[in-house]
PDB file of C-alpha atoms and ligand atoms in Angstrom:
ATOM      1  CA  UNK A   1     -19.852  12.811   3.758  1.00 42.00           C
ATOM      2  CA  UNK A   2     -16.598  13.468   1.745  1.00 46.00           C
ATOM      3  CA  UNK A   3     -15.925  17.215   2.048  1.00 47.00           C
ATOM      4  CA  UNK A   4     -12.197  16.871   0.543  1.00 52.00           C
ATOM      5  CA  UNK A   5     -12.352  19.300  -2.290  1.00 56.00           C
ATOM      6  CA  UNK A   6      -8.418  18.863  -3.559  1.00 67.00           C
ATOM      7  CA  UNK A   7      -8.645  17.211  -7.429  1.00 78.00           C
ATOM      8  CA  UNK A   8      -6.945  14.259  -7.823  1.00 84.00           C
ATOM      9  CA  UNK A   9      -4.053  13.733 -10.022  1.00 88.00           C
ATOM     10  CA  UNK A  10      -5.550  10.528 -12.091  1.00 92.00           C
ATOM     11  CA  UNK A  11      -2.509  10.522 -14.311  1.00 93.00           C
ATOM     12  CA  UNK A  12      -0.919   7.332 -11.845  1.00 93.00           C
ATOM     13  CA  UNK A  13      -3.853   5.270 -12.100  1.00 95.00           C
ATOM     14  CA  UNK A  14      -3.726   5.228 -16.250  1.00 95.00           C
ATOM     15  CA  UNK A  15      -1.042   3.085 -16.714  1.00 96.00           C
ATOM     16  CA  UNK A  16      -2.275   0.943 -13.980  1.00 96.00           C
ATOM     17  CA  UNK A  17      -5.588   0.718 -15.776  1.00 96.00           C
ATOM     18  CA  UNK A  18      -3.976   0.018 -18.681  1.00 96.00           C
ATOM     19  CA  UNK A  19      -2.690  -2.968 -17.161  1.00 95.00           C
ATOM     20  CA  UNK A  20      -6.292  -4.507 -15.992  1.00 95.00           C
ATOM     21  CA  UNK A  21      -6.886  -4.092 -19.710  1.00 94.00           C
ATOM     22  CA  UNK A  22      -4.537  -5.802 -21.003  1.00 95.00           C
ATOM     23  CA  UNK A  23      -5.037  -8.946 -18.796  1.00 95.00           C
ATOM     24  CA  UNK A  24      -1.991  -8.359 -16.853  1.00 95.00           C
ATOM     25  CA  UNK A  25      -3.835  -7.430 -13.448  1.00 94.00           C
ATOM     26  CA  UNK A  26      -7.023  -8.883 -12.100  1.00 95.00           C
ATOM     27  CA  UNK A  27      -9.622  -5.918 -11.127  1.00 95.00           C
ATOM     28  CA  UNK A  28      -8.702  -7.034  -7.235  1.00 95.00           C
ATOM     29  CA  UNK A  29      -5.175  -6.235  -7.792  1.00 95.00           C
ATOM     30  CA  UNK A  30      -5.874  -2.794 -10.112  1.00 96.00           C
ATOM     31  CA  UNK A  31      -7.799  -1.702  -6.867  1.00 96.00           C
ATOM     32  CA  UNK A  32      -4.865  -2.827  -4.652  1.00 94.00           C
ATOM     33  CA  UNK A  33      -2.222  -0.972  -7.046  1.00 94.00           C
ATOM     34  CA  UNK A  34      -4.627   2.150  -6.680  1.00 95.00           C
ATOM     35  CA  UNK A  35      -4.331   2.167  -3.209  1.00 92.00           C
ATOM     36  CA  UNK A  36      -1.107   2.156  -3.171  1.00 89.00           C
ATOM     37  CA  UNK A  37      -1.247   5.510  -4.641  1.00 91.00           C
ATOM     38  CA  UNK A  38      -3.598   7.258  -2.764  1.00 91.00           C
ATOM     39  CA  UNK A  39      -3.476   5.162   0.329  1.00 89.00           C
ATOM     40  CA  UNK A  40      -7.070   4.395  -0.113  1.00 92.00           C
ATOM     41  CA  UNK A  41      -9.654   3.960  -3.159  1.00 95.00           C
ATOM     42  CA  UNK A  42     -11.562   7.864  -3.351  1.00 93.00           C
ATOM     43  CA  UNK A  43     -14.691   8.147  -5.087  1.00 93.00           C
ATOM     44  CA  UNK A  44     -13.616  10.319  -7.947  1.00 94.00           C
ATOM     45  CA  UNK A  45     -10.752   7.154  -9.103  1.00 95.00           C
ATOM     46  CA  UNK A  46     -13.526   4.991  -8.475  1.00 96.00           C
ATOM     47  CA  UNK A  47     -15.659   6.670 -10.814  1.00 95.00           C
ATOM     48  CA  UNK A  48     -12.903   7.187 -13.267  1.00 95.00           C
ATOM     49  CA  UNK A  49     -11.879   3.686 -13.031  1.00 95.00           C
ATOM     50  CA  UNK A  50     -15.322   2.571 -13.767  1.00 96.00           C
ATOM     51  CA  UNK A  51     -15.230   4.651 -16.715  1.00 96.00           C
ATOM     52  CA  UNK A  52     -11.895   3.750 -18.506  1.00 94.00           C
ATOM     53  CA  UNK A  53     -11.912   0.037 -17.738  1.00 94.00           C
ATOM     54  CA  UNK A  54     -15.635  -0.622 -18.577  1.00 94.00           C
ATOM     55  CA  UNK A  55     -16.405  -2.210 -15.083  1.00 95.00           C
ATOM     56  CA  UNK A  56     -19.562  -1.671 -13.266  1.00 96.00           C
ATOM     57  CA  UNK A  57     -19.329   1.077 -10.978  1.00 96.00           C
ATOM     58  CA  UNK A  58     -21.331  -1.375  -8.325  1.00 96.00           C
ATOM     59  CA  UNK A  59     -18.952  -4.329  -9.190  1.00 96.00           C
ATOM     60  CA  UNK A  60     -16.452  -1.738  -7.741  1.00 96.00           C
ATOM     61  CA  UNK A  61     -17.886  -0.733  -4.601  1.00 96.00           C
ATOM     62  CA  UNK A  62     -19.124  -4.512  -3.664  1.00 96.00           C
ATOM     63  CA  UNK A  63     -15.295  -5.658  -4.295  1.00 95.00           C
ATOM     64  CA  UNK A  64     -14.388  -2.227  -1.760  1.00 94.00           C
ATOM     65  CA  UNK A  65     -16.437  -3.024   0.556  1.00 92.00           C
ATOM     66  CA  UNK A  66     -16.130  -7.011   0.586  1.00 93.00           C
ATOM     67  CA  UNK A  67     -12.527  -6.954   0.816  1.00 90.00           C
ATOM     68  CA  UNK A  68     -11.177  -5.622   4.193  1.00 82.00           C
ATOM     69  CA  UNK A  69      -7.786  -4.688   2.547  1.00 84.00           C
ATOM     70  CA  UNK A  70      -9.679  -2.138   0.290  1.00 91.00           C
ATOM     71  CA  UNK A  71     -10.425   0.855   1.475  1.00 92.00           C
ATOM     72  CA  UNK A  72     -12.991   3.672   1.022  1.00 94.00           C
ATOM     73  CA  UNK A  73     -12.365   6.146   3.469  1.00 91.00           C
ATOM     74  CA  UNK A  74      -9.100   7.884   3.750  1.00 91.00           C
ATOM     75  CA  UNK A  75      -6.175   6.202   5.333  1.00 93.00           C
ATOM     76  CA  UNK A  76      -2.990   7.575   6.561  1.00 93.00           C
ATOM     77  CA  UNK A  77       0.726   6.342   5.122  1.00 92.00           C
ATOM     78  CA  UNK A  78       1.162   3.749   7.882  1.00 95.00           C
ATOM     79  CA  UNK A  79      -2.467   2.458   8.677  1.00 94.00           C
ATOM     80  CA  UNK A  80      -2.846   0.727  11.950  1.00 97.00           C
ATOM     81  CA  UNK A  81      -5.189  -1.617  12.854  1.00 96.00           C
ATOM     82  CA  UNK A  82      -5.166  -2.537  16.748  1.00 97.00           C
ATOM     83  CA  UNK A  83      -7.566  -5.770  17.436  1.00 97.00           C
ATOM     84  CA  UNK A  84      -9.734  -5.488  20.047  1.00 97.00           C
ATOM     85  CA  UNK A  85     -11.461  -9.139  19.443  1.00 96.00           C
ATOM     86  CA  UNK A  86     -12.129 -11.153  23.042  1.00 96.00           C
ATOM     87  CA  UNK A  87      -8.812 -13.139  23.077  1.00 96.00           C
ATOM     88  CA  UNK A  88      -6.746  -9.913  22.586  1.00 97.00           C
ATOM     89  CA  UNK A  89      -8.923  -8.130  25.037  1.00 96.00           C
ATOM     90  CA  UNK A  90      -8.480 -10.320  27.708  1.00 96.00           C
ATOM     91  CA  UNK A  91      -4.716  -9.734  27.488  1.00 95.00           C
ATOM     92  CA  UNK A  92      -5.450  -5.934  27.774  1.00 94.00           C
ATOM     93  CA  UNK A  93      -5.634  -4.791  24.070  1.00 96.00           C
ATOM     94  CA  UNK A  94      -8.085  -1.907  25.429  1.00 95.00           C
ATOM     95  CA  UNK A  95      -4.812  -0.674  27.165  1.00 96.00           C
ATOM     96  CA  UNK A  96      -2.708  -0.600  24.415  1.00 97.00           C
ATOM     97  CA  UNK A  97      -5.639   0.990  21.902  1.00 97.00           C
ATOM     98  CA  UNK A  98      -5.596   3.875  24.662  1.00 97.00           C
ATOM     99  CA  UNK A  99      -2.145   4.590  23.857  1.00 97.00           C
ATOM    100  CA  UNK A 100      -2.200   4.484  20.589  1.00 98.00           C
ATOM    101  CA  UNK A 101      -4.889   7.320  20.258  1.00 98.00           C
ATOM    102  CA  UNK A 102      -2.521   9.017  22.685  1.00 97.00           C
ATOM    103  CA  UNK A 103       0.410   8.835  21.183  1.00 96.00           C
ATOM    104  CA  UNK A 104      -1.281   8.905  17.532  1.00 97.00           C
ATOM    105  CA  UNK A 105      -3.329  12.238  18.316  1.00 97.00           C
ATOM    106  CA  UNK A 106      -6.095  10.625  16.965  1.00 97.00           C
ATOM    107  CA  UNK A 107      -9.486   8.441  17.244  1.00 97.00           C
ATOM    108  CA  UNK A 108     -10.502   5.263  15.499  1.00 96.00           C
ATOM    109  CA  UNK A 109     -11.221   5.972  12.275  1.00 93.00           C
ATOM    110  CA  UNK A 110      -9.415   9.428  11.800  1.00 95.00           C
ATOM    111  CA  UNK A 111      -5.935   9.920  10.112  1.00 96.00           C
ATOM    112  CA  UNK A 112      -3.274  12.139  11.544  1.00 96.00           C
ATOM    113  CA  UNK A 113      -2.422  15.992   9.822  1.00 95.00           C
ATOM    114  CA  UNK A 114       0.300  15.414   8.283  1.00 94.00           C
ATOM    115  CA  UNK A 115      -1.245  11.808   6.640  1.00 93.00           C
ATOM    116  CA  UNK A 116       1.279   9.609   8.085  1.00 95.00           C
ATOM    117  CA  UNK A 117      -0.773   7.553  10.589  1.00 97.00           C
ATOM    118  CA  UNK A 118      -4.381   6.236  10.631  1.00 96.00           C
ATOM    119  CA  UNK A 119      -6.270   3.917  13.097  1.00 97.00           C
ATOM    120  CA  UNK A 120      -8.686   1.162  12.942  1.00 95.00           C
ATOM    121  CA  UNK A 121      -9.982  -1.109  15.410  1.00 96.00           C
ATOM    122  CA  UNK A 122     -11.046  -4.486  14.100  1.00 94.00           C
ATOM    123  CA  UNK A 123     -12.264  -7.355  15.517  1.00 94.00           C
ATOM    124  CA  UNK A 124      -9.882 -10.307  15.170  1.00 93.00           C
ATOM    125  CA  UNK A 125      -6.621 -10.872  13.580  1.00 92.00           C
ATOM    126  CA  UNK A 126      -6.641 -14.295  13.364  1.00 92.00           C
ATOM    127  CA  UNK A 127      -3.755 -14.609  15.432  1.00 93.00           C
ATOM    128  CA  UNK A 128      -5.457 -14.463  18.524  1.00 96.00           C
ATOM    129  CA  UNK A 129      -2.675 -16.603  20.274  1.00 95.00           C
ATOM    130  CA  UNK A 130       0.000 -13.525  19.522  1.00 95.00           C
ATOM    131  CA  UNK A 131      -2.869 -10.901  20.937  1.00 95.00           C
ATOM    132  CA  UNK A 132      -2.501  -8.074  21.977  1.00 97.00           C
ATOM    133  CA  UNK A 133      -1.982  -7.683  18.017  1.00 97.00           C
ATOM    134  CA  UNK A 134      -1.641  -4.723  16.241  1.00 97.00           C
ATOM    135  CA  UNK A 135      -0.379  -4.555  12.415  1.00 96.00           C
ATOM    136  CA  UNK A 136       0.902  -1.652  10.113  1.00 95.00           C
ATOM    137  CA  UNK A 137      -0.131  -3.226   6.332  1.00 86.00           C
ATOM    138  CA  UNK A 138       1.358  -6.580   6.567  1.00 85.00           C
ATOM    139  CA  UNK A 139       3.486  -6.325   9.805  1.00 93.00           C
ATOM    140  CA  UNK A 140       1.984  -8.294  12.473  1.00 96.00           C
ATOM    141  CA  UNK A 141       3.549  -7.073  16.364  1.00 97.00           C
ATOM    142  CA  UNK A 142       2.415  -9.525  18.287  1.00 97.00           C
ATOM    143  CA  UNK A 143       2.114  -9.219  22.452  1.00 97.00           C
ATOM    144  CA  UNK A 144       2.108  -5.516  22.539  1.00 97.00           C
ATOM    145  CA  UNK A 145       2.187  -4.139  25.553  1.00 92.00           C
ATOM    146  CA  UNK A 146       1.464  -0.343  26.707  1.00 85.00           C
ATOM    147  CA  UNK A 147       4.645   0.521  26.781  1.00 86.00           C
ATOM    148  CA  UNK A 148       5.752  -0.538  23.104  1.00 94.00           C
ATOM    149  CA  UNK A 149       3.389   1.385  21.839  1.00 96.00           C
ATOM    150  CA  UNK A 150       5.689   3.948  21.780  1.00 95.00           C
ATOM    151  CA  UNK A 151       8.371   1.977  20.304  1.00 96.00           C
ATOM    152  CA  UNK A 152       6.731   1.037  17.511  1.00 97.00           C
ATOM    153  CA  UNK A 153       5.240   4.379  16.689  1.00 97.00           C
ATOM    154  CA  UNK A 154       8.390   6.055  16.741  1.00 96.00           C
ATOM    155  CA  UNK A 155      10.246   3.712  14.872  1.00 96.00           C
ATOM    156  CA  UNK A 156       7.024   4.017  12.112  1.00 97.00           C
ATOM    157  CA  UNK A 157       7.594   7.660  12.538  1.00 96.00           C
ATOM    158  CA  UNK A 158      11.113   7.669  12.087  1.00 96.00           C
ATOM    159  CA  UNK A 159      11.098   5.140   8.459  1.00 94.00           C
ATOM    160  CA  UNK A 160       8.238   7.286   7.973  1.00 91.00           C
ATOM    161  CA  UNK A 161      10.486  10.968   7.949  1.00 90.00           C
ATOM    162  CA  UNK A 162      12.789   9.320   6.042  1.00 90.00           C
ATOM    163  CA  UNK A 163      10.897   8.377   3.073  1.00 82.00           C
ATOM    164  CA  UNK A 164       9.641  11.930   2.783  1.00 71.00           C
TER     165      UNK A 164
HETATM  166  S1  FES B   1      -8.971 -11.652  19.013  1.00 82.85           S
HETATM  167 FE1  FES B   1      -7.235 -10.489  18.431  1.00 82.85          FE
HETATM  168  S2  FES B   1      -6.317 -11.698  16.879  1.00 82.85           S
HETATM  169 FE2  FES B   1      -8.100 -12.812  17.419  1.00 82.85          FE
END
């Protein structure tokens, strides 16, 4: 259930829209750009996107859901995904989701306080020779261990300080 009750500034996502319309930017990558605002897709932009572009609100939410990059549910500023598919689990990818949530502060699914992480577990990479895997957007780390963990979280802390 979405209980956030903080209205959205739409103003970003007009000239965006604006850009779908005018043929520049397919609906995939109007969704993508929309993201990149909000650091996921919430239901009010949906609906307002639906609205000012003229595209089926249910065309929306198939494309959301169909498309692993798109999100629905709220994601933090630096959104990890940690594989936990066979191959990487075999090379101890349960031990390095541990310390994630431990040095995150968080479960799967939930985003930190102050926004700047979030946490998904998905099943396969596609890299399974690199596993453990973990990624932050496009950023593969390949052969994590337990102990880089915390390397790469502060360092992703860090970049993240600095670009508020
Ligand atoms: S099982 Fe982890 S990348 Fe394939």
């Amino acid at each position: 259930m979405d209980t956030d009750t903080t209205v959205l500034d739409l103003e970003p996502v007009r000239p965006l829209i604006e850009s779908y319309r005018s043929g520049e930017k397919t609906i995939i990558e109007l969704m993508l750009d929309i993201q990149g605002v909000y650091n996921y897709l919430p239901r009010e932009v949906v609906e307002f996107v639906a609205e000012e572009a003229g595209v089926p609100i249910s065309i929306l939410y198939s494309l959301a859901t169909f498309y692993s990059a798109i999100s629905l549910t709220p994601r933090g500023r630096n959104h990890i995904r940690c594989c936990i598919g066979t191959a990487c689990v075999v090379r101890g990818s349960q031990f390095v989701l541990e310390n994630l949530k431990r040095e995150l502060g968080i479960e799967s699914g939930e985003v930190t306080e102050d926004g700047a992480f979030s946490l998904e577990e998905v099943h396969c990479l596609g890299a399974c020779a690199l596993g453990p895997i973990i990624t932050r957007g496009e950023k593969f780390y390949g052969h994590v261990t337990k102990s880089r963990v915390r390397e790469i979280i502060n360092t992703l802390r860090r970049a993240d300080q600095e670009c508020a």
